[in-house]
PDB file of N, CA and C in Angstrom:
ATOM      1  N   MET V1369     -10.945  13.058 -10.719  1.00 96.00           N
ATOM      2  CA  MET V1369      -9.759  12.431 -10.192  1.00 96.00           C
ATOM      3  C   MET V1369      -8.555  13.295 -10.558  1.00 96.00           C
ATOM      4  N   THR V1370      -7.606  13.360  -9.653  1.00 97.00           N
ATOM      5  CA  THR V1370      -6.383  14.110  -9.947  1.00 97.00           C
ATOM      6  C   THR V1370      -5.329  13.167 -10.527  1.00 97.00           C
ATOM      7  N   LEU V1371      -4.336  13.747 -11.135  1.00 98.00           N
ATOM      8  CA  LEU V1371      -3.240  12.975 -11.686  1.00 98.00           C
ATOM      9  C   LEU V1371      -2.564  12.158 -10.584  1.00 98.00           C
ATOM     10  N   CYS V1372      -2.382  12.750  -9.415  1.00 98.00           N
ATOM     11  CA  CYS V1372      -1.757  12.033  -8.311  1.00 98.00           C
ATOM     12  C   CYS V1372      -2.620  10.864  -7.849  1.00 98.00           C
ATOM     13  N   GLU V1373      -3.908  11.065  -7.770  1.00 98.00           N
ATOM     14  CA  GLU V1373      -4.795   9.963  -7.374  1.00 98.00           C
ATOM     15  C   GLU V1373      -4.690   8.812  -8.366  1.00 98.00           C
ATOM     16  N   LEU V1374      -4.631   9.133  -9.646  1.00 98.00           N
ATOM     17  CA  LEU V1374      -4.520   8.091 -10.662  1.00 98.00           C
ATOM     18  C   LEU V1374      -3.177   7.376 -10.554  1.00 98.00           C
ATOM     19  N   LEU V1375      -2.091   8.119 -10.447  1.00 98.00           N
ATOM     20  CA  LEU V1375      -0.770   7.498 -10.360  1.00 98.00           C
ATOM     21  C   LEU V1375      -0.654   6.625  -9.116  1.00 98.00           C
ATOM     22  N   THR V1376      -1.207   7.083  -8.020  1.00 98.00           N
ATOM     23  CA  THR V1376      -1.175   6.303  -6.783  1.00 98.00           C
ATOM     24  C   THR V1376      -1.971   5.013  -6.946  1.00 98.00           C
ATOM     25  N   TYR V1377      -3.122   5.096  -7.579  1.00 98.00           N
ATOM     26  CA  TYR V1377      -3.940   3.912  -7.839  1.00 98.00           C
ATOM     27  C   TYR V1377      -3.175   2.942  -8.735  1.00 98.00           C
ATOM     28  N   LEU V1378      -2.560   3.451  -9.797  1.00 98.00           N
ATOM     29  CA  LEU V1378      -1.803   2.590 -10.703  1.00 98.00           C
ATOM     30  C   LEU V1378      -0.652   1.912  -9.985  1.00 98.00           C
ATOM     31  N   ASP V1379       0.014   2.645  -9.115  1.00 97.00           N
ATOM     32  CA  ASP V1379       1.131   2.092  -8.362  1.00 97.00           C
ATOM     33  C   ASP V1379       0.652   0.942  -7.474  1.00 97.00           C
ATOM     34  N   ARG V1380      -0.511   1.112  -6.901  1.00 97.00           N
ATOM     35  CA  ARG V1380      -1.062   0.125  -5.968  1.00 97.00           C
ATOM     36  C   ARG V1380      -1.717  -1.055  -6.692  1.00 97.00           C
ATOM     37  N   GLU V1381      -2.390  -0.809  -7.805  1.00 95.00           N
ATOM     38  CA  GLU V1381      -3.255  -1.820  -8.406  1.00 95.00           C
ATOM     39  C   GLU V1381      -2.754  -2.470  -9.695  1.00 95.00           C
ATOM     40  N   SER V1382      -1.787  -1.879 -10.358  1.00 94.00           N
ATOM     41  CA  SER V1382      -1.362  -2.438 -11.646  1.00 94.00           C
ATOM     42  C   SER V1382      -0.452  -3.649 -11.501  1.00 94.00           C
ATOM     43  N   GLY V1383       0.134  -3.812 -10.325  1.00 93.00           N
ATOM     44  CA  GLY V1383       1.084  -4.901 -10.133  1.00 93.00           C
ATOM     45  C   GLY V1383       2.510  -4.501 -10.450  1.00 93.00           C
ATOM     46  N   TYR V1384       2.694  -3.252 -10.820  1.00 94.00           N
ATOM     47  CA  TYR V1384       4.021  -2.737 -11.158  1.00 94.00           C
ATOM     48  C   TYR V1384       4.233  -1.402 -10.472  1.00 94.00           C
ATOM     49  N   PRO V1385       5.460  -1.115 -10.035  1.00 96.00           N
ATOM     50  CA  PRO V1385       5.710   0.187  -9.414  1.00 96.00           C
ATOM     51  C   PRO V1385       5.609   1.313 -10.438  1.00 96.00           C
ATOM     52  N   VAL V1386       4.866   2.330 -10.089  1.00 97.00           N
ATOM     53  CA  VAL V1386       4.693   3.488 -10.962  1.00 97.00           C
ATOM     54  C   VAL V1386       5.357   4.708 -10.334  1.00 97.00           C
ATOM     55  N   LEU V1387       5.202   4.862  -9.035  1.00 98.00           N
ATOM     56  CA  LEU V1387       5.750   6.032  -8.351  1.00 98.00           C
ATOM     57  C   LEU V1387       7.255   5.902  -8.156  1.00 98.00           C
ATOM     58  N   ASP V1388       7.925   7.010  -8.332  1.00 98.00           N
ATOM     59  CA  ASP V1388       9.365   7.121  -8.076  1.00 98.00           C
ATOM     60  C   ASP V1388       9.534   8.357  -7.204  1.00 98.00           C
ATOM     61  N   GLY V1389       9.243   8.222  -5.917  1.00 97.00           N
ATOM     62  CA  GLY V1389       9.147   9.356  -5.004  1.00 97.00           C
ATOM     63  C   GLY V1389       7.683   9.716  -4.857  1.00 97.00           C
ATOM     64  N   ASP V1390       7.408  10.966  -4.466  1.00 98.00           N
ATOM     65  CA  ASP V1390       6.012  11.398  -4.383  1.00 98.00           C
ATOM     66  C   ASP V1390       5.501  11.682  -5.796  1.00 98.00           C
ATOM     67  N   CYS V1391       4.251  12.072  -5.900  1.00 98.00           N
ATOM     68  CA  CYS V1391       3.656  12.274  -7.232  1.00 98.00           C
ATOM     69  C   CYS V1391       4.383  13.340  -8.044  1.00 98.00           C
ATOM     70  N   GLU V1392       4.652  14.482  -7.426  1.00 98.00           N
ATOM     71  CA  GLU V1392       5.334  15.566  -8.167  1.00 98.00           C
ATOM     72  C   GLU V1392       6.705  15.115  -8.645  1.00 98.00           C
ATOM     73  N   GLU V1393       7.441  14.426  -7.777  1.00 98.00           N
ATOM     74  CA  GLU V1393       8.773  13.951  -8.150  1.00 98.00           C
ATOM     75  C   GLU V1393       8.678  12.916  -9.273  1.00 98.00           C
ATOM     76  N   THR V1394       7.689  12.045  -9.199  1.00 98.00           N
ATOM     77  CA  THR V1394       7.485  11.034 -10.236  1.00 98.00           C
ATOM     78  C   THR V1394       7.210  11.695 -11.580  1.00 98.00           C
ATOM     79  N   ILE V1395       6.355  12.703 -11.581  1.00 98.00           N
ATOM     80  CA  ILE V1395       6.028  13.416 -12.822  1.00 98.00           C
ATOM     81  C   ILE V1395       7.281  14.099 -13.386  1.00 98.00           C
ATOM     82  N   ARG V1396       8.041  14.753 -12.526  1.00 98.00           N
ATOM     83  CA  ARG V1396       9.269  15.431 -12.977  1.00 98.00           C
ATOM     84  C   ARG V1396      10.269  14.435 -13.554  1.00 98.00           C
ATOM     85  N   LYS V1397      10.488  13.335 -12.847  1.00 98.00           N
ATOM     86  CA  LYS V1397      11.442  12.332 -13.320  1.00 98.00           C
ATOM     87  C   LYS V1397      10.986  11.724 -14.648  1.00 98.00           C
ATOM     88  N   ALA V1398       9.704  11.454 -14.760  1.00 98.00           N
ATOM     89  CA  ALA V1398       9.187  10.884 -16.007  1.00 98.00           C
ATOM     90  C   ALA V1398       9.398  11.844 -17.166  1.00 98.00           C
ATOM     91  N   ALA V1399       9.105  13.109 -16.950  1.00 97.00           N
ATOM     92  CA  ALA V1399       9.276  14.110 -18.009  1.00 97.00           C
ATOM     93  C   ALA V1399      10.741  14.262 -18.409  1.00 97.00           C
ATOM     94  N   ALA V1400      11.640  14.094 -17.442  1.00 98.00           N
ATOM     95  CA  ALA V1400      13.075  14.245 -17.703  1.00 98.00           C
ATOM     96  C   ALA V1400      13.712  12.957 -18.222  1.00 98.00           C
ATOM     97  N   GLY V1401      12.952  11.861 -18.229  1.00 97.00           N
ATOM     98  CA  GLY V1401      13.504  10.592 -18.667  1.00 97.00           C
ATOM     99  C   GLY V1401      14.397   9.929 -17.634  1.00 97.00           C
ATOM    100  N   SER V1402      14.239  10.325 -16.359  1.00 98.00           N
ATOM    101  CA  SER V1402      15.100   9.764 -15.316  1.00 98.00           C
ATOM    102  C   SER V1402      14.336   8.908 -14.305  1.00 98.00           C
ATOM    103  N   HIS V1403      13.127   8.505 -14.646  1.00 98.00           N
ATOM    104  CA  HIS V1403      12.343   7.625 -13.767  1.00 98.00           C
ATOM    105  C   HIS V1403      13.125   6.324 -13.592  1.00 98.00           C
ATOM    106  N   LYS V1404      13.059   5.729 -12.401  1.00 98.00           N
ATOM    107  CA  LYS V1404      13.840   4.517 -12.111  1.00 98.00           C
ATOM    108  C   LYS V1404      13.446   3.328 -12.991  1.00 98.00           C
ATOM    109  N   ASP V1405      12.231   3.344 -13.539  1.00 97.00           N
ATOM    110  CA  ASP V1405      11.761   2.278 -14.421  1.00 97.00           C
ATOM    111  C   ASP V1405      11.407   2.915 -15.763  1.00 97.00           C
ATOM    112  N   VAL V1406      12.097   2.521 -16.807  1.00 95.00           N
ATOM    113  CA  VAL V1406      11.941   3.175 -18.113  1.00 95.00           C
ATOM    114  C   VAL V1406      10.495   3.119 -18.606  1.00 95.00           C
ATOM    115  N   LEU V1407       9.872   1.940 -18.582  1.00 95.00           N
ATOM    116  CA  LEU V1407       8.503   1.834 -19.092  1.00 95.00           C
ATOM    117  C   LEU V1407       7.524   2.607 -18.213  1.00 95.00           C
ATOM    118  N   ALA V1408       7.654   2.483 -16.915  1.00 97.00           N
ATOM    119  CA  ALA V1408       6.782   3.252 -16.019  1.00 97.00           C
ATOM    120  C   ALA V1408       6.960   4.746 -16.270  1.00 97.00           C
ATOM    121  N   GLY V1409       8.188   5.178 -16.505  1.00 98.00           N
ATOM    122  CA  GLY V1409       8.439   6.584 -16.801  1.00 98.00           C
ATOM    123  C   GLY V1409       7.750   7.030 -18.077  1.00 98.00           C
ATOM    124  N   ARG V1410       7.771   6.178 -19.084  1.00 97.00           N
ATOM    125  CA  ARG V1410       7.083   6.516 -20.340  1.00 97.00           C
ATOM    126  C   ARG V1410       5.574   6.590 -20.136  1.00 97.00           C
ATOM    127  N   ILE V1411       5.050   5.674 -19.338  1.00 97.00           N
ATOM    128  CA  ILE V1411       3.612   5.666 -19.052  1.00 97.00           C
ATOM    129  C   ILE V1411       3.226   6.933 -18.306  1.00 97.00           C
ATOM    130  N   VAL V1412       3.978   7.274 -17.266  1.00 98.00           N
ATOM    131  CA  VAL V1412       3.680   8.481 -16.485  1.00 98.00           C
ATOM    132  C   VAL V1412       3.814   9.720 -17.358  1.00 98.00           C
ATOM    133  N   ALA V1413       4.869   9.794 -18.155  1.00 98.00           N
ATOM    134  CA  ALA V1413       5.074  10.964 -19.015  1.00 98.00           C
ATOM    135  C   ALA V1413       3.924  11.117 -20.009  1.00 98.00           C
ATOM    136  N   ALA V1414       3.464  10.010 -20.579  1.00 98.00           N
ATOM    137  CA  ALA V1414       2.357  10.069 -21.533  1.00 98.00           C
ATOM    138  C   ALA V1414       1.081  10.548 -20.850  1.00 98.00           C
ATOM    139  N   ILE V1415       0.774   9.967 -19.702  1.00 98.00           N
ATOM    140  CA  ILE V1415      -0.442  10.358 -18.983  1.00 98.00           C
ATOM    141  C   ILE V1415      -0.356  11.807 -18.530  1.00 98.00           C
ATOM    142  N   ALA V1416       0.779  12.190 -17.957  1.00 98.00           N
ATOM    143  CA  ALA V1416       0.947  13.566 -17.484  1.00 98.00           C
ATOM    144  C   ALA V1416       0.900  14.553 -18.648  1.00 98.00           C
ATOM    145  N   GLY V1417       1.375  14.137 -19.811  1.00 96.00           N
ATOM    146  CA  GLY V1417       1.350  15.002 -20.982  1.00 96.00           C
ATOM    147  C   GLY V1417      -0.044  15.231 -21.549  1.00 96.00           C
ATOM    148  N   SER V1418      -1.004  14.462 -21.069  1.00 96.00           N
ATOM    149  CA  SER V1418      -2.368  14.601 -21.585  1.00 96.00           C
ATOM    150  C   SER V1418      -3.197  15.643 -20.844  1.00 96.00           C
ATOM    151  N   VAL V1419      -2.659  16.184 -19.767  1.00 96.00           N
ATOM    152  CA  VAL V1419      -3.388  17.199 -18.997  1.00 96.00           C
ATOM    153  C   VAL V1419      -2.820  18.583 -19.304  1.00 96.00           C
ATOM    154  N   ASP V1420      -3.605  19.614 -19.000  1.00 92.00           N
ATOM    155  CA  ASP V1420      -3.174  20.979 -19.320  1.00 92.00           C
ATOM    156  C   ASP V1420      -1.885  21.364 -18.611  1.00 92.00           C
ATOM    157  N   THR V1421      -1.809  21.078 -17.331  1.00 92.00           N
ATOM    158  CA  THR V1421      -0.622  21.376 -16.533  1.00 92.00           C
ATOM    159  C   THR V1421      -0.252  20.119 -15.772  1.00 92.00           C
ATOM    160  N   ALA V1422       0.911  19.566 -16.060  1.00 94.00           N
ATOM    161  CA  ALA V1422       1.307  18.284 -15.473  1.00 94.00           C
ATOM    162  C   ALA V1422       1.750  18.468 -14.025  1.00 94.00           C
ATOM    163  N   THR V1423       0.759  18.606 -13.143  1.00 96.00           N
ATOM    164  CA  THR V1423       1.021  18.667 -11.712  1.00 96.00           C
ATOM    165  C   THR V1423       0.199  17.586 -11.032  1.00 96.00           C
ATOM    166  N   ALA V1424       0.556  17.269  -9.807  1.00 96.00           N
ATOM    167  CA  ALA V1424      -0.135  16.215  -9.072  1.00 96.00           C
ATOM    168  C   ALA V1424      -1.617  16.518  -8.891  1.00 96.00           C
ATOM    169  N   THR V1425      -1.960  17.784  -8.811  1.00 97.00           N
ATOM    170  CA  THR V1425      -3.355  18.166  -8.549  1.00 97.00           C
ATOM    171  C   THR V1425      -4.178  18.390  -9.814  1.00 97.00           C
ATOM    172  N   ALA V1426      -3.573  18.208 -10.970  1.00 97.00           N
ATOM    173  CA  ALA V1426      -4.293  18.418 -12.234  1.00 97.00           C
ATOM    174  C   ALA V1426      -5.404  17.388 -12.380  1.00 97.00           C
ATOM    175  N   PRO V1427      -6.594  17.826 -12.761  1.00 97.00           N
ATOM    176  CA  PRO V1427      -7.665  16.852 -13.005  1.00 97.00           C
ATOM    177  C   PRO V1427      -7.395  16.088 -14.296  1.00 97.00           C
ATOM    178  N   ILE V1428      -7.779  14.818 -14.290  1.00 98.00           N
ATOM    179  CA  ILE V1428      -7.609  13.987 -15.476  1.00 98.00           C
ATOM    180  C   ILE V1428      -8.859  13.135 -15.665  1.00 98.00           C
ATOM    181  N   LEU V1429      -9.207  12.923 -16.913  1.00 96.00           N
ATOM    182  CA  LEU V1429     -10.359  12.101 -17.267  1.00 96.00           C
ATOM    183  C   LEU V1429      -9.881  10.749 -17.789  1.00 96.00           C
ATOM    184  N   ARG V1430     -10.753   9.771 -17.701  1.00 96.00           N
ATOM    185  CA  ARG V1430     -10.438   8.427 -18.205  1.00 96.00           C
ATOM    186  C   ARG V1430      -9.989   8.493 -19.666  1.00 96.00           C
ATOM    187  N   ALA V1431     -10.718   9.227 -20.485  1.00 96.00           N
ATOM    188  CA  ALA V1431     -10.390   9.297 -21.914  1.00 96.00           C
ATOM    189  C   ALA V1431      -9.006   9.890 -22.138  1.00 96.00           C
ATOM    190  N   GLN V1432      -8.644  10.893 -21.361  1.00 96.00           N
ATOM    191  CA  GLN V1432      -7.305  11.480 -21.505  1.00 96.00           C
ATOM    192  C   GLN V1432      -6.231  10.442 -21.206  1.00 96.00           C
ATOM    193  N   ALA V1433      -6.394   9.737 -20.102  1.00 97.00           N
ATOM    194  CA  ALA V1433      -5.381   8.766 -19.680  1.00 97.00           C
ATOM    195  C   ALA V1433      -5.252   7.623 -20.680  1.00 97.00           C
ATOM    196  N   THR V1434      -6.358   7.063 -21.117  1.00 95.00           N
ATOM    197  CA  THR V1434      -6.272   5.921 -22.027  1.00 95.00           C
ATOM    198  C   THR V1434      -5.818   6.335 -23.427  1.00 95.00           C
ATOM    199  N   THR V1435      -6.270   7.478 -23.892  1.00 96.00           N
ATOM    200  CA  THR V1435      -5.836   7.961 -25.200  1.00 96.00           C
ATOM    201  C   THR V1435      -4.335   8.263 -25.204  1.00 96.00           C
ATOM    202  N   ALA V1436      -3.842   8.803 -24.098  1.00 96.00           N
ATOM    203  CA  ALA V1436      -2.416   9.129 -23.993  1.00 96.00           C
ATOM    204  C   ALA V1436      -1.538   7.898 -24.142  1.00 96.00           C
ATOM    205  N   LEU V1437      -2.068   6.746 -23.739  1.00 95.00           N
ATOM    206  CA  LEU V1437      -1.283   5.513 -23.815  1.00 95.00           C
ATOM    207  C   LEU V1437      -1.355   4.837 -25.178  1.00 95.00           C
ATOM    208  N   GLY V1438      -2.178   5.344 -26.079  1.00 95.00           N
ATOM    209  CA  GLY V1438      -2.340   4.728 -27.393  1.00 95.00           C
ATOM    210  C   GLY V1438      -1.037   4.408 -28.103  1.00 95.00           C
ATOM    211  N   PRO V1439      -0.147   5.376 -28.281  1.00 95.00           N
ATOM    212  CA  PRO V1439       1.108   5.073 -28.980  1.00 95.00           C
ATOM    213  C   PRO V1439       1.967   4.030 -28.256  1.00 95.00           C
ATOM    214  N   LEU V1440       1.986   4.070 -26.929  1.00 94.00           N
ATOM    215  CA  LEU V1440       2.762   3.083 -26.178  1.00 94.00           C
ATOM    216  C   LEU V1440       2.143   1.687 -26.303  1.00 94.00           C
ATOM    217  N   ARG V1441       0.834   1.627 -26.322  1.00 92.00           N
ATOM    218  CA  ARG V1441       0.155   0.337 -26.477  1.00 92.00           C
ATOM    219  C   ARG V1441       0.451  -0.256 -27.850  1.00 92.00           C
ATOM    220  N   LEU V1442       0.412   0.577 -28.876  1.00 91.00           N
ATOM    221  CA  LEU V1442       0.721   0.083 -30.230  1.00 91.00           C
ATOM    222  C   LEU V1442       2.152  -0.433 -30.305  1.00 91.00           C
ATOM    223  N   LYS V1443       3.061   0.276 -29.692  1.00 92.00           N
ATOM    224  CA  LYS V1443       4.458  -0.153 -29.677  1.00 92.00           C
ATOM    225  C   LYS V1443       4.595  -1.484 -28.946  1.00 92.00           C
ATOM    226  N   ALA V1444       3.879  -1.635 -27.832  1.00 91.00           N
ATOM    227  CA  ALA V1444       3.961  -2.863 -27.036  1.00 91.00           C
ATOM    228  C   ALA V1444       3.385  -4.063 -27.769  1.00 91.00           C
ATOM    229  N   MET V1445       2.569  -3.829 -28.773  1.00 89.00           N
ATOM    230  CA  MET V1445       1.936  -4.922 -29.515  1.00 89.00           C
ATOM    231  C   MET V1445       2.808  -5.436 -30.669  1.00 89.00           C
ATOM    232  N   ARG V1446       3.911  -4.739 -30.943  1.00 88.00           N
ATOM    233  CA  ARG V1446       4.788  -5.195 -32.029  1.00 88.00           C
ATOM    234  C   ARG V1446       5.429  -6.534 -31.671  1.00 88.00           C
ATOM    235  N   ASP V1447       5.788  -7.290 -32.680  1.00 86.00           N
ATOM    236  CA  ASP V1447       6.383  -8.615 -32.472  1.00 86.00           C
ATOM    237  C   ASP V1447       7.753  -8.570 -31.804  1.00 86.00           C
ATOM    238  N   ASP V1448       8.476  -7.467 -31.954  1.00 88.00           N
ATOM    239  CA  ASP V1448       9.833  -7.404 -31.402  1.00 88.00           C
ATOM    240  C   ASP V1448       9.871  -6.891 -29.960  1.00 88.00           C
ATOM    241  N   VAL V1449       8.719  -6.733 -29.325  1.00 85.00           N
ATOM    242  CA  VAL V1449       8.642  -6.257 -27.945  1.00 85.00           C
ATOM    243  C   VAL V1449       8.322  -7.443 -27.043  1.00 85.00           C
ATOM    244  N   THR V1450       8.904  -7.450 -25.869  1.00 88.00           N
ATOM    245  CA  THR V1450       8.707  -8.582 -24.958  1.00 88.00           C
ATOM    246  C   THR V1450       7.256  -8.699 -24.508  1.00 88.00           C
ATOM    247  N   GLY V1451       6.881  -9.894 -24.155  1.00 90.00           N
ATOM    248  CA  GLY V1451       5.548 -10.131 -23.624  1.00 90.00           C
ATOM    249  C   GLY V1451       5.323  -9.381 -22.325  1.00 90.00           C
ATOM    250  N   ASP V1452       6.385  -9.194 -21.550  1.00 91.00           N
ATOM    251  CA  ASP V1452       6.251  -8.462 -20.288  1.00 91.00           C
ATOM    252  C   ASP V1452       5.803  -7.031 -20.527  1.00 91.00           C
ATOM    253  N   GLU V1453       6.351  -6.380 -21.546  1.00 91.00           N
ATOM    254  CA  GLU V1453       5.956  -4.994 -21.820  1.00 91.00           C
ATOM    255  C   GLU V1453       4.491  -4.921 -22.242  1.00 91.00           C
ATOM    256  N   LEU V1454       4.053  -5.846 -23.082  1.00 91.00           N
ATOM    257  CA  LEU V1454       2.649  -5.882 -23.480  1.00 91.00           C
ATOM    258  C   LEU V1454       1.759  -6.134 -22.262  1.00 91.00           C
ATOM    259  N   ARG V1455       2.157  -7.076 -21.426  1.00 93.00           N
ATOM    260  CA  ARG V1455       1.396  -7.385 -20.216  1.00 93.00           C
ATOM    261  C   ARG V1455       1.299  -6.159 -19.306  1.00 93.00           C
ATOM    262  N   ARG V1456       2.387  -5.456 -19.141  1.00 94.00           N
ATOM    263  CA  ARG V1456       2.379  -4.255 -18.294  1.00 94.00           C
ATOM    264  C   ARG V1456       1.455  -3.178 -18.847  1.00 94.00           C
ATOM    265  N   MET V1457       1.475  -3.012 -20.163  1.00 93.00           N
ATOM    266  CA  MET V1457       0.597  -2.009 -20.763  1.00 93.00           C
ATOM    267  C   MET V1457      -0.863  -2.383 -20.552  1.00 93.00           C
ATOM    268  N   GLU V1458      -1.188  -3.634 -20.780  1.00 93.00           N
ATOM    269  CA  GLU V1458      -2.572  -4.069 -20.616  1.00 93.00           C
ATOM    270  C   GLU V1458      -3.025  -3.958 -19.162  1.00 93.00           C
ATOM    271  N   ARG V1459      -2.168  -4.320 -18.235  1.00 95.00           N
ATOM    272  CA  ARG V1459      -2.526  -4.185 -16.813  1.00 95.00           C
ATOM    273  C   ARG V1459      -2.687  -2.726 -16.429  1.00 95.00           C
ATOM    274  N   THR V1460      -1.881  -1.869 -17.023  1.00 96.00           N
ATOM    275  CA  THR V1460      -2.002  -0.437 -16.745  1.00 96.00           C
ATOM    276  C   THR V1460      -3.342   0.088 -17.246  1.00 96.00           C
ATOM    277  N   VAL V1461      -3.719  -0.291 -18.446  1.00 95.00           N
ATOM    278  CA  VAL V1461      -5.000   0.150 -19.005  1.00 95.00           C
ATOM    279  C   VAL V1461      -6.158  -0.367 -18.152  1.00 95.00           C
ATOM    280  N   HIS V1462      -6.080  -1.613 -17.736  1.00 95.00           N
ATOM    281  CA  HIS V1462      -7.133  -2.169 -16.880  1.00 95.00           C
ATOM    282  C   HIS V1462      -7.174  -1.450 -15.531  1.00 95.00           C
ATOM    283  N   ALA V1463      -6.019  -1.100 -15.004  1.00 97.00           N
ATOM    284  CA  ALA V1463      -5.972  -0.381 -13.730  1.00 97.00           C
ATOM    285  C   ALA V1463      -6.547   1.028 -13.880  1.00 97.00           C
ATOM    286  N   ILE V1464      -6.326   1.667 -15.018  1.00 97.00           N
ATOM    287  CA  ILE V1464      -6.928   2.981 -15.259  1.00 97.00           C
ATOM    288  C   ILE V1464      -8.446   2.848 -15.240  1.00 97.00           C
ATOM    289  N   ASP V1465      -8.967   1.855 -15.928  1.00 96.00           N
ATOM    290  CA  ASP V1465     -10.418   1.621 -15.899  1.00 96.00           C
ATOM    291  C   ASP V1465     -10.887   1.379 -14.470  1.00 96.00           C
ATOM    292  N   GLY V1466     -10.137   0.585 -13.723  1.00 96.00           N
ATOM    293  CA  GLY V1466     -10.502   0.311 -12.342  1.00 96.00           C
ATOM    294  C   GLY V1466     -10.535   1.564 -11.491  1.00 96.00           C
ATOM    295  N   ALA V1467      -9.580   2.445 -11.687  1.00 97.00           N
ATOM    296  CA  ALA V1467      -9.530   3.690 -10.913  1.00 97.00           C
ATOM    297  C   ALA V1467     -10.775   4.528 -11.158  1.00 97.00           C
ATOM    298  N   PHE V1468     -11.133   4.678 -12.406  1.00 97.00           N
ATOM    299  CA  PHE V1468     -12.298   5.508 -12.724  1.00 97.00           C
ATOM    300  C   PHE V1468     -13.610   4.803 -12.374  1.00 97.00           C
ATOM    301  N   ASN V1469     -13.636   3.475 -12.489  1.00 96.00           N
ATOM    302  CA  ASN V1469     -14.829   2.745 -12.056  1.00 96.00           C
ATOM    303  C   ASN V1469     -15.017   2.872 -10.555  1.00 96.00           C
ATOM    304  N   ASP V1470     -13.940   2.720  -9.792  1.00 95.00           N
ATOM    305  CA  ASP V1470     -14.025   2.861  -8.331  1.00 95.00           C
ATOM    306  C   ASP V1470     -14.495   4.250  -7.950  1.00 95.00           C
ATOM    307  N   GLU V1471     -13.983   5.266  -8.660  1.00 94.00           N
ATOM    308  CA  GLU V1471     -14.402   6.645  -8.383  1.00 94.00           C
ATOM    309  C   GLU V1471     -15.891   6.827  -8.650  1.00 94.00           C
ATOM    310  N   ALA V1472     -16.377   6.268  -9.758  1.00 93.00           N
ATOM    311  CA  ALA V1472     -17.790   6.379 -10.100  1.00 93.00           C
ATOM    312  C   ALA V1472     -18.660   5.649  -9.081  1.00 93.00           C
ATOM    313  N   LEU V1473     -18.222   4.472  -8.655  1.00 94.00           N
ATOM    314  CA  LEU V1473     -18.984   3.726  -7.652  1.00 94.00           C
ATOM    315  C   LEU V1473     -19.023   4.455  -6.316  1.00 94.00           C
ATOM    316  N   ALA V1474     -17.913   5.044  -5.929  1.00 93.00           N
ATOM    317  CA  ALA V1474     -17.867   5.793  -4.665  1.00 93.00           C
ATOM    318  C   ALA V1474     -18.794   7.005  -4.718  1.00 93.00           C
ATOM    319  N   ALA V1475     -18.870   7.640  -5.867  1.00 92.00           N
ATOM    320  CA  ALA V1475     -19.760   8.809  -6.020  1.00 92.00           C
ATOM    321  C   ALA V1475     -21.228   8.414  -5.918  1.00 92.00           C
ATOM    322  N   ARG V1476     -21.517   7.160  -6.236  1.00 92.00           N
ATOM    323  CA  ARG V1476     -22.897   6.662  -6.172  1.00 92.00           C
ATOM    324  C   ARG V1476     -23.201   5.981  -4.838  1.00 92.00           C
ATOM    325  N   GLY V1477     -22.207   5.989  -3.945  1.00 87.00           N
ATOM    326  CA  GLY V1477     -22.405   5.372  -2.647  1.00 87.00           C
ATOM    327  C   GLY V1477     -22.423   3.861  -2.692  1.00 87.00           C
ATOM    328  N   SER V1478     -21.832   3.293  -3.727  1.00 70.00           N
ATOM    329  CA  SER V1478     -21.846   1.831  -3.878  1.00 70.00           C
ATOM    330  C   SER V1478     -20.569   1.217  -3.351  1.00 70.00           C
TER     331      SER V1478
END
């Protein structure tokens, strides 16, 4: 799966907007801290930072994406963070699993 495929899936399936323009623009904005949604920008920046070259066509593995979110997930679990942020993180993690599960099922013709 490419980084763009994952971001597009997250945008469609997580219940929250992830993309801010096309994939390349979203990655650039996230890295610069100018994504239209602060939390989505942090999520994109973390995921994009887990690949060798943060481009839309960069391949990404499930482990890279979920591990990259570890620090953000821990932060979202603190008592002083809103329930919405925790909910968004959990939905994002579930959507990442869904993206890779769908890819695996498609490869098996299921």
